[in-house]
């Protein structure tokens, strides 16, 4: 539980780093936008209802299309993009610390542990019944496919502009968006910045909620977005502390934003196998799940994911020791 809180706190810091980076592109100081974003996120959850918050989150999800449009405006070599996606990486890649580090981070940011806890809590909060289970599952599957598509377009946009011109020394998320401006045009630059702001503010809202749900449900405290502050004090105080401390870290001068964001996602990837194994134990318990236990196919997919992520973590450690 402590490891989950620490990991998620790092993720909260990373999301506020994304908020700061995106609006610094337009000359807005992080010392203004980070406190303002923290206040907006806090008020949204503490003063809103679950239904209103869900509608806002759903609307925010639509803005992820900005990344897809930015990818199209980058005019990539589509044949090279598709071939590069399905081709096996060089055998030497797994011995490269930087390559494995980024690969773990890519998985960690796409299938983050906190997402699993938030998903479970949201299903309970919405009162999903066994009859609605199939529809809810498809909701999750389609959401995952859309997230993977967005991630692919982000990679394509950066590969078509930054990588092909040798601009790999990115010290800040805003550096990436700025570099898109002369290469892919003003609109791609603006869309990338808008997508970064939306994604960061969106996750900065959900991450503390997910952590508060996991801790309170695990320790038996009241939780829920439809409860008042006095009805679930531990839930809301933990949520508040994560936001205040997470935003506070970003106000430290010369904080390396890219490093904070990258390391937090790698930690996600390292922690992910432990969360997946816990989920497997629960979803294969017939006394708990009844006829809804995991199918063999789902079990195989999850176990393969666990083995791959553990192997990548070991490969990263070995590569680090060789450096």
Short mmCIF file of C-alpha atoms in Angstrom, two decimals:
data_model
loop_
_atom_site.label_atom_id
_atom_site.label_comp_id
_atom_site.label_asym_id
_atom_site.label_seq_id
_atom_site.Cartn_x
_atom_site.Cartn_y
_atom_site.Cartn_z
CA UNK A 1 0.00 0.00 0.00
CA UNK A 2 2.84 2.39 0.89
CA UNK A 3 4.61 1.57 -2.40
CA UNK A 4 1.40 2.37 -4.30
CA UNK A 5 1.02 5.74 -2.56
CA UNK A 6 4.66 6.67 -3.23
CA UNK A 7 4.42 5.59 -6.88
CA UNK A 8 1.19 7.49 -7.42
CA UNK A 9 2.58 10.57 -5.71
CA UNK A 10 5.39 10.56 -8.26
CA UNK A 11 2.78 10.32 -10.99
CA UNK A 12 0.84 13.28 -9.56
CA UNK A 13 4.04 15.34 -9.66
CA UNK A 14 4.58 14.20 -13.26
CA UNK A 15 1.09 15.27 -14.32
CA UNK A 16 1.49 18.73 -12.83
CA UNK A 17 4.83 18.87 -14.65
CA UNK A 18 2.90 18.28 -17.87
CA UNK A 19 0.46 21.07 -16.99
CA UNK A 20 3.36 23.45 -16.31
CA UNK A 21 5.23 22.51 -19.49
CA UNK A 22 2.20 22.92 -21.75
CA UNK A 23 1.29 26.44 -20.66
CA UNK A 24 4.88 27.63 -20.37
CA UNK A 25 4.74 27.39 -24.18
CA UNK A 26 2.43 30.40 -24.08
CA UNK A 27 4.50 32.34 -21.57
CA UNK A 28 2.49 31.37 -18.48
CA UNK A 29 4.76 30.83 -15.48
CA UNK A 30 4.55 27.52 -13.64
CA UNK A 31 4.28 29.54 -10.42
CA UNK A 32 0.91 30.76 -11.65
CA UNK A 33 -0.52 27.81 -13.56
CA UNK A 34 0.41 24.99 -11.16
CA UNK A 35 -1.36 26.48 -8.09
CA UNK A 36 -4.32 27.44 -10.30
CA UNK A 37 -4.54 23.94 -11.80
CA UNK A 38 -4.29 22.37 -8.33
CA UNK A 39 -7.14 24.55 -7.09
CA UNK A 40 -9.32 23.69 -10.10
CA UNK A 41 -8.69 19.97 -9.70
CA UNK A 42 -9.43 20.09 -5.97
CA UNK A 43 -12.65 22.09 -6.35
CA UNK A 44 -13.84 19.88 -9.20
CA UNK A 45 -13.79 16.74 -7.06
CA UNK A 46 -14.61 18.11 -3.61
CA UNK A 47 -17.54 20.26 -4.74
CA UNK A 48 -18.84 18.16 -7.62
CA UNK A 49 -20.93 14.98 -7.80
CA UNK A 50 -19.83 11.72 -9.39
CA UNK A 51 -22.16 12.26 -12.36
CA UNK A 52 -20.92 15.79 -13.06
CA UNK A 53 -17.27 14.77 -12.66
CA UNK A 54 -17.74 11.81 -15.01
CA UNK A 55 -19.23 14.08 -17.69
CA UNK A 56 -16.29 16.47 -17.40
CA UNK A 57 -13.80 13.58 -17.66
CA UNK A 58 -15.66 12.20 -20.69
CA UNK A 59 -15.53 15.59 -22.40
CA UNK A 60 -11.81 15.89 -21.60
CA UNK A 61 -11.21 12.49 -23.22
CA UNK A 62 -12.39 13.87 -26.55
CA UNK A 63 -9.46 16.31 -26.57
CA UNK A 64 -7.04 13.41 -26.96
CA UNK A 65 -7.94 13.65 -30.64
CA UNK A 66 -5.56 16.65 -30.68
CA UNK A 67 -2.65 14.20 -30.67
CA UNK A 68 -4.07 12.29 -33.64
CA UNK A 69 -4.51 15.49 -35.66
CA UNK A 70 -0.98 16.62 -34.68
CA UNK A 71 0.33 13.30 -35.97
CA UNK A 72 -1.45 13.78 -39.30
CA UNK A 73 -0.14 17.33 -39.64
CA UNK A 74 3.41 16.07 -39.11
CA UNK A 75 3.18 14.36 -42.54
CA UNK A 76 5.05 11.19 -41.56
CA UNK A 77 6.21 8.44 -43.88
CA UNK A 78 3.23 6.16 -43.23
CA UNK A 79 4.86 3.09 -44.74
CA UNK A 80 7.91 3.52 -42.49
CA UNK A 81 5.61 4.13 -39.51
CA UNK A 82 3.67 0.91 -40.05
CA UNK A 83 6.78 -1.16 -40.79
CA UNK A 84 8.51 0.27 -37.73
CA UNK A 85 5.50 -0.58 -35.59
CA UNK A 86 5.35 -4.26 -36.53
CA UNK A 87 9.07 -4.91 -37.01
CA UNK A 88 11.06 -6.61 -34.29
CA UNK A 89 13.65 -4.30 -32.69
CA UNK A 90 17.35 -5.11 -33.15
CA UNK A 91 18.72 -7.79 -30.84
CA UNK A 92 21.11 -5.23 -29.36
CA UNK A 93 18.20 -3.00 -28.26
CA UNK A 94 17.44 -5.04 -25.14
CA UNK A 95 21.02 -4.47 -24.01
CA UNK A 96 20.63 -0.71 -24.27
CA UNK A 97 19.69 0.91 -20.96
CA UNK A 98 18.06 3.92 -22.63
CA UNK A 99 15.95 1.77 -24.95
CA UNK A 100 14.68 -0.55 -22.20
CA UNK A 101 14.12 2.41 -19.86
CA UNK A 102 11.86 4.12 -22.40
CA UNK A 103 10.10 0.88 -23.31
CA UNK A 104 9.18 0.21 -19.68
CA UNK A 105 8.06 3.83 -19.35
CA UNK A 106 5.88 3.53 -22.46
CA UNK A 107 4.08 0.51 -21.01
CA UNK A 108 3.93 2.13 -17.58
CA UNK A 109 2.23 5.26 -18.87
CA UNK A 110 -0.23 3.28 -21.03
CA UNK A 111 -1.24 0.55 -18.54
CA UNK A 112 -0.51 2.32 -15.27
CA UNK A 113 -1.27 0.52 -11.98
CA UNK A 114 -3.36 3.44 -10.75
CA UNK A 115 -5.71 2.98 -13.72
CA UNK A 116 -6.65 -0.50 -12.52
CA UNK A 117 -7.63 0.79 -9.09
CA UNK A 118 -9.57 3.71 -10.51
CA UNK A 119 -11.41 1.43 -12.93
CA UNK A 120 -12.49 -0.87 -10.10
CA UNK A 121 -13.62 2.07 -7.97
CA UNK A 122 -15.55 3.68 -10.82
CA UNK A 123 -17.39 0.42 -11.54
CA UNK A 124 -18.48 0.27 -7.90
CA UNK A 125 -19.35 3.98 -7.83
CA UNK A 126 -21.57 3.66 -10.91
CA UNK A 127 -23.34 0.62 -9.44
CA UNK A 128 -22.58 -1.69 -12.38
CA UNK A 129 -24.51 -4.95 -12.02
CA UNK A 130 -23.65 -8.42 -13.32
CA UNK A 131 -26.14 -7.85 -16.15
CA UNK A 132 -24.21 -4.77 -17.27
CA UNK A 133 -20.82 -6.46 -16.92
CA UNK A 134 -20.42 -7.32 -20.63
CA UNK A 135 -21.18 -3.74 -21.72
CA UNK A 136 -18.78 -2.39 -19.11
CA UNK A 137 -16.04 -4.72 -20.35
CA UNK A 138 -16.46 -3.45 -23.92
CA UNK A 139 -16.29 0.09 -22.59
CA UNK A 140 -12.87 -0.72 -21.11
CA UNK A 141 -11.64 -2.54 -24.23
CA UNK A 142 -12.59 0.30 -26.57
CA UNK A 143 -11.03 2.82 -24.20
CA UNK A 144 -7.77 0.86 -24.17
CA UNK A 145 -7.71 0.64 -27.97
CA UNK A 146 -8.28 4.39 -28.24
CA UNK A 147 -5.49 5.06 -25.71
CA UNK A 148 -3.11 2.85 -27.71
CA UNK A 149 -4.05 4.67 -30.93
CA UNK A 150 -3.37 8.06 -29.33
CA UNK A 151 -0.01 6.84 -27.98
CA UNK A 152 0.92 5.58 -31.46
CA UNK A 153 0.16 8.96 -33.05
CA UNK A 154 2.26 10.74 -30.41
CA UNK A 155 5.20 8.49 -31.30
CA UNK A 156 4.60 8.99 -35.03
CA UNK A 157 4.44 12.79 -34.65
CA UNK A 158 7.70 12.90 -32.70
CA UNK A 159 9.45 10.41 -35.01
CA UNK A 160 8.45 12.35 -38.13
CA UNK A 161 9.72 15.65 -36.78
CA UNK A 162 12.18 15.33 -33.91
CA UNK A 163 13.91 12.03 -34.67
CA UNK A 164 14.33 12.58 -38.41
CA UNK A 165 16.04 15.93 -37.79
CA UNK A 166 18.21 14.72 -34.92
CA UNK A 167 16.44 16.75 -32.24
CA UNK A 168 16.72 14.23 -29.43
CA UNK A 169 18.00 16.48 -26.64
CA UNK A 170 14.59 17.21 -25.12
CA UNK A 171 14.95 18.66 -21.64
CA UNK A 172 11.33 19.66 -21.22
CA UNK A 173 7.98 18.60 -22.65
CA UNK A 174 7.65 22.09 -24.08
CA UNK A 175 10.87 21.50 -26.05
CA UNK A 176 9.09 18.74 -27.98
CA UNK A 177 6.13 20.95 -28.83
CA UNK A 178 8.38 23.91 -29.73
CA UNK A 179 10.40 21.69 -32.07
CA UNK A 180 7.20 20.72 -33.88
CA UNK A 181 6.48 24.34 -34.78
CA UNK A 182 8.94 24.85 -37.68
CA UNK A 183 8.74 21.23 -38.82
CA UNK A 184 5.04 20.41 -38.72
CA UNK A 185 3.47 23.85 -38.64
CA UNK A 186 1.79 26.17 -36.16
CA UNK A 187 -1.35 24.07 -35.85
CA UNK A 188 0.52 20.88 -34.96
CA UNK A 189 2.44 22.82 -32.32
CA UNK A 190 -0.75 24.23 -30.78
CA UNK A 191 -2.55 20.89 -30.89
CA UNK A 192 0.37 19.10 -29.25
CA UNK A 193 0.45 21.72 -26.48
CA UNK A 194 -3.33 21.53 -26.02
CA UNK A 195 -3.21 17.75 -25.89
CA UNK A 196 -0.43 17.83 -23.31
CA UNK A 197 -2.35 20.28 -21.11
CA UNK A 198 -5.58 18.30 -21.34
CA UNK A 199 -3.95 14.92 -20.71
CA UNK A 200 -1.94 16.22 -17.76
CA UNK A 201 -4.83 18.05 -16.08
CA UNK A 202 -7.09 15.04 -16.71
CA UNK A 203 -4.66 12.61 -15.08
CA UNK A 204 -3.85 15.07 -12.27
CA UNK A 205 -7.54 14.86 -11.37
CA UNK A 206 -7.88 11.08 -11.55
CA UNK A 207 -4.57 9.97 -10.00
CA UNK A 208 -5.23 11.33 -6.48
CA UNK A 209 -8.78 9.94 -6.65
CA UNK A 210 -7.47 6.49 -7.59
CA UNK A 211 -4.95 6.56 -4.74
CA UNK A 212 -7.53 7.70 -2.20
CA UNK A 213 -9.92 4.95 -3.33
CA UNK A 214 -7.24 2.24 -3.09
CA UNK A 215 -6.05 3.27 0.38
CA UNK A 216 -9.50 3.82 1.87
CA UNK A 217 -10.99 0.63 0.46
CA UNK A 218 -7.92 -1.35 1.52
CA UNK A 219 -7.96 0.00 5.08
CA UNK A 220 -11.73 0.10 5.52
CA UNK A 221 -12.32 3.87 5.46
CA UNK A 222 -15.33 5.50 3.82
CA UNK A 223 -14.74 6.61 0.24
CA UNK A 224 -16.69 7.95 -2.71
CA UNK A 225 -17.13 11.10 -4.76
CA UNK A 226 -20.80 11.36 -3.81
CA UNK A 227 -19.94 11.57 -0.11
CA UNK A 228 -19.37 14.87 1.66
CA UNK A 229 -16.02 15.81 3.20
CA UNK A 230 -17.23 15.01 6.73
CA UNK A 231 -18.60 11.63 5.59
CA UNK A 232 -15.28 10.45 4.10
CA UNK A 233 -12.58 12.61 5.76
CA UNK A 234 -9.65 10.23 5.15
CA UNK A 235 -10.59 9.92 1.46
CA UNK A 236 -10.75 13.66 0.90
CA UNK A 237 -7.74 14.54 3.08
CA UNK A 238 -5.55 12.05 1.24
CA UNK A 239 -6.81 13.45 -2.06
CA UNK A 240 -6.03 16.98 -0.87
CA UNK A 241 -2.53 16.12 0.39
CA UNK A 242 -1.57 14.43 -2.88
CA UNK A 243 -2.61 17.49 -4.86
CA UNK A 244 -1.00 20.06 -2.54
CA UNK A 245 2.29 18.18 -2.16
CA UNK A 246 2.40 17.13 -5.82
CA UNK A 247 1.87 20.69 -7.02
CA UNK A 248 4.27 21.98 -4.36
CA UNK A 249 7.16 19.89 -5.66
CA UNK A 250 6.78 21.56 -9.07
CA UNK A 251 7.35 24.97 -7.52
CA UNK A 252 10.90 24.02 -6.54
CA UNK A 253 13.25 26.07 -8.78
CA UNK A 254 14.99 24.23 -11.64
CA UNK A 255 12.96 21.06 -11.12
CA UNK A 256 13.85 18.71 -14.05
CA UNK A 257 10.35 18.16 -15.44
CA UNK A 258 11.20 15.62 -18.14
CA UNK A 259 13.21 13.50 -15.71
CA UNK A 260 10.35 13.54 -13.18
CA UNK A 261 7.82 12.51 -15.83
CA UNK A 262 9.99 9.76 -17.32
CA UNK A 263 11.07 8.16 -14.04
CA UNK A 264 7.51 8.10 -12.66
CA UNK A 265 6.27 6.19 -15.72
CA UNK A 266 9.14 3.70 -15.50
CA UNK A 267 8.24 3.07 -11.86
CA UNK A 268 4.68 2.42 -13.07
CA UNK A 269 6.01 -0.24 -15.44
CA UNK A 270 8.08 -1.87 -12.70
CA UNK A 271 5.14 -1.98 -10.26
CA UNK A 272 2.62 -3.15 -12.90
CA UNK A 273 3.41 -6.93 -12.73
CA UNK A 274 2.67 -7.02 -8.99
CA UNK A 275 -0.70 -5.36 -9.53
CA UNK A 276 -1.53 -7.71 -12.41
CA UNK A 277 -0.72 -10.80 -10.34
CA UNK A 278 -2.99 -9.52 -7.56
CA UNK A 279 -5.75 -8.96 -10.10
CA UNK A 280 -5.27 -12.47 -11.50
CA UNK A 281 -5.65 -14.01 -8.06
CA UNK A 282 -8.91 -12.13 -7.56
CA UNK A 283 -10.39 -12.67 -11.03
CA UNK A 284 -9.70 -16.42 -10.93
CA UNK A 285 -11.33 -16.93 -7.53
CA UNK A 286 -14.60 -18.76 -8.27
CA UNK A 287 -16.01 -18.02 -4.83
CA UNK A 288 -15.56 -14.34 -5.50
CA UNK A 289 -16.30 -14.12 -9.25
CA UNK A 290 -18.69 -17.02 -9.84
CA UNK A 291 -19.23 -17.58 -13.57
CA UNK A 292 -17.36 -14.37 -14.36
CA UNK A 293 -13.90 -15.78 -13.63
CA UNK A 294 -11.18 -14.94 -16.12
CA UNK A 295 -11.05 -17.01 -19.28
CA UNK A 296 -7.92 -18.97 -20.16
CA UNK A 297 -7.16 -16.57 -23.02
CA UNK A 298 -7.23 -13.54 -20.71
CA UNK A 299 -5.03 -15.36 -18.19
CA UNK A 300 -2.46 -16.15 -20.88
CA UNK A 301 -2.36 -12.51 -22.04
CA UNK A 302 -1.87 -11.22 -18.50
CA UNK A 303 0.80 -13.79 -17.57
CA UNK A 304 2.71 -13.02 -20.78
CA UNK A 305 2.54 -9.31 -19.88
CA UNK A 306 3.84 -10.05 -16.38
CA UNK A 307 6.75 -12.13 -17.69
CA UNK A 308 7.66 -9.53 -20.32
CA UNK A 309 7.61 -6.63 -17.84
CA UNK A 310 9.67 -8.52 -15.24
CA UNK A 311 12.15 -9.50 -17.97
CA UNK A 312 12.43 -5.90 -19.17
CA UNK A 313 13.03 -4.70 -15.61
CA UNK A 314 15.81 -7.25 -15.15
CA UNK A 315 17.28 -6.27 -18.53
CA UNK A 316 17.28 -2.62 -17.48
CA UNK A 317 19.03 -3.41 -14.18
CA UNK A 318 21.67 -5.51 -15.97
CA UNK A 319 22.22 -2.79 -18.59
CA UNK A 320 22.61 -0.23 -15.82
CA UNK A 321 25.20 -2.36 -14.04
CA UNK A 322 27.18 -2.67 -17.28
CA UNK A 323 27.34 1.09 -17.81
#
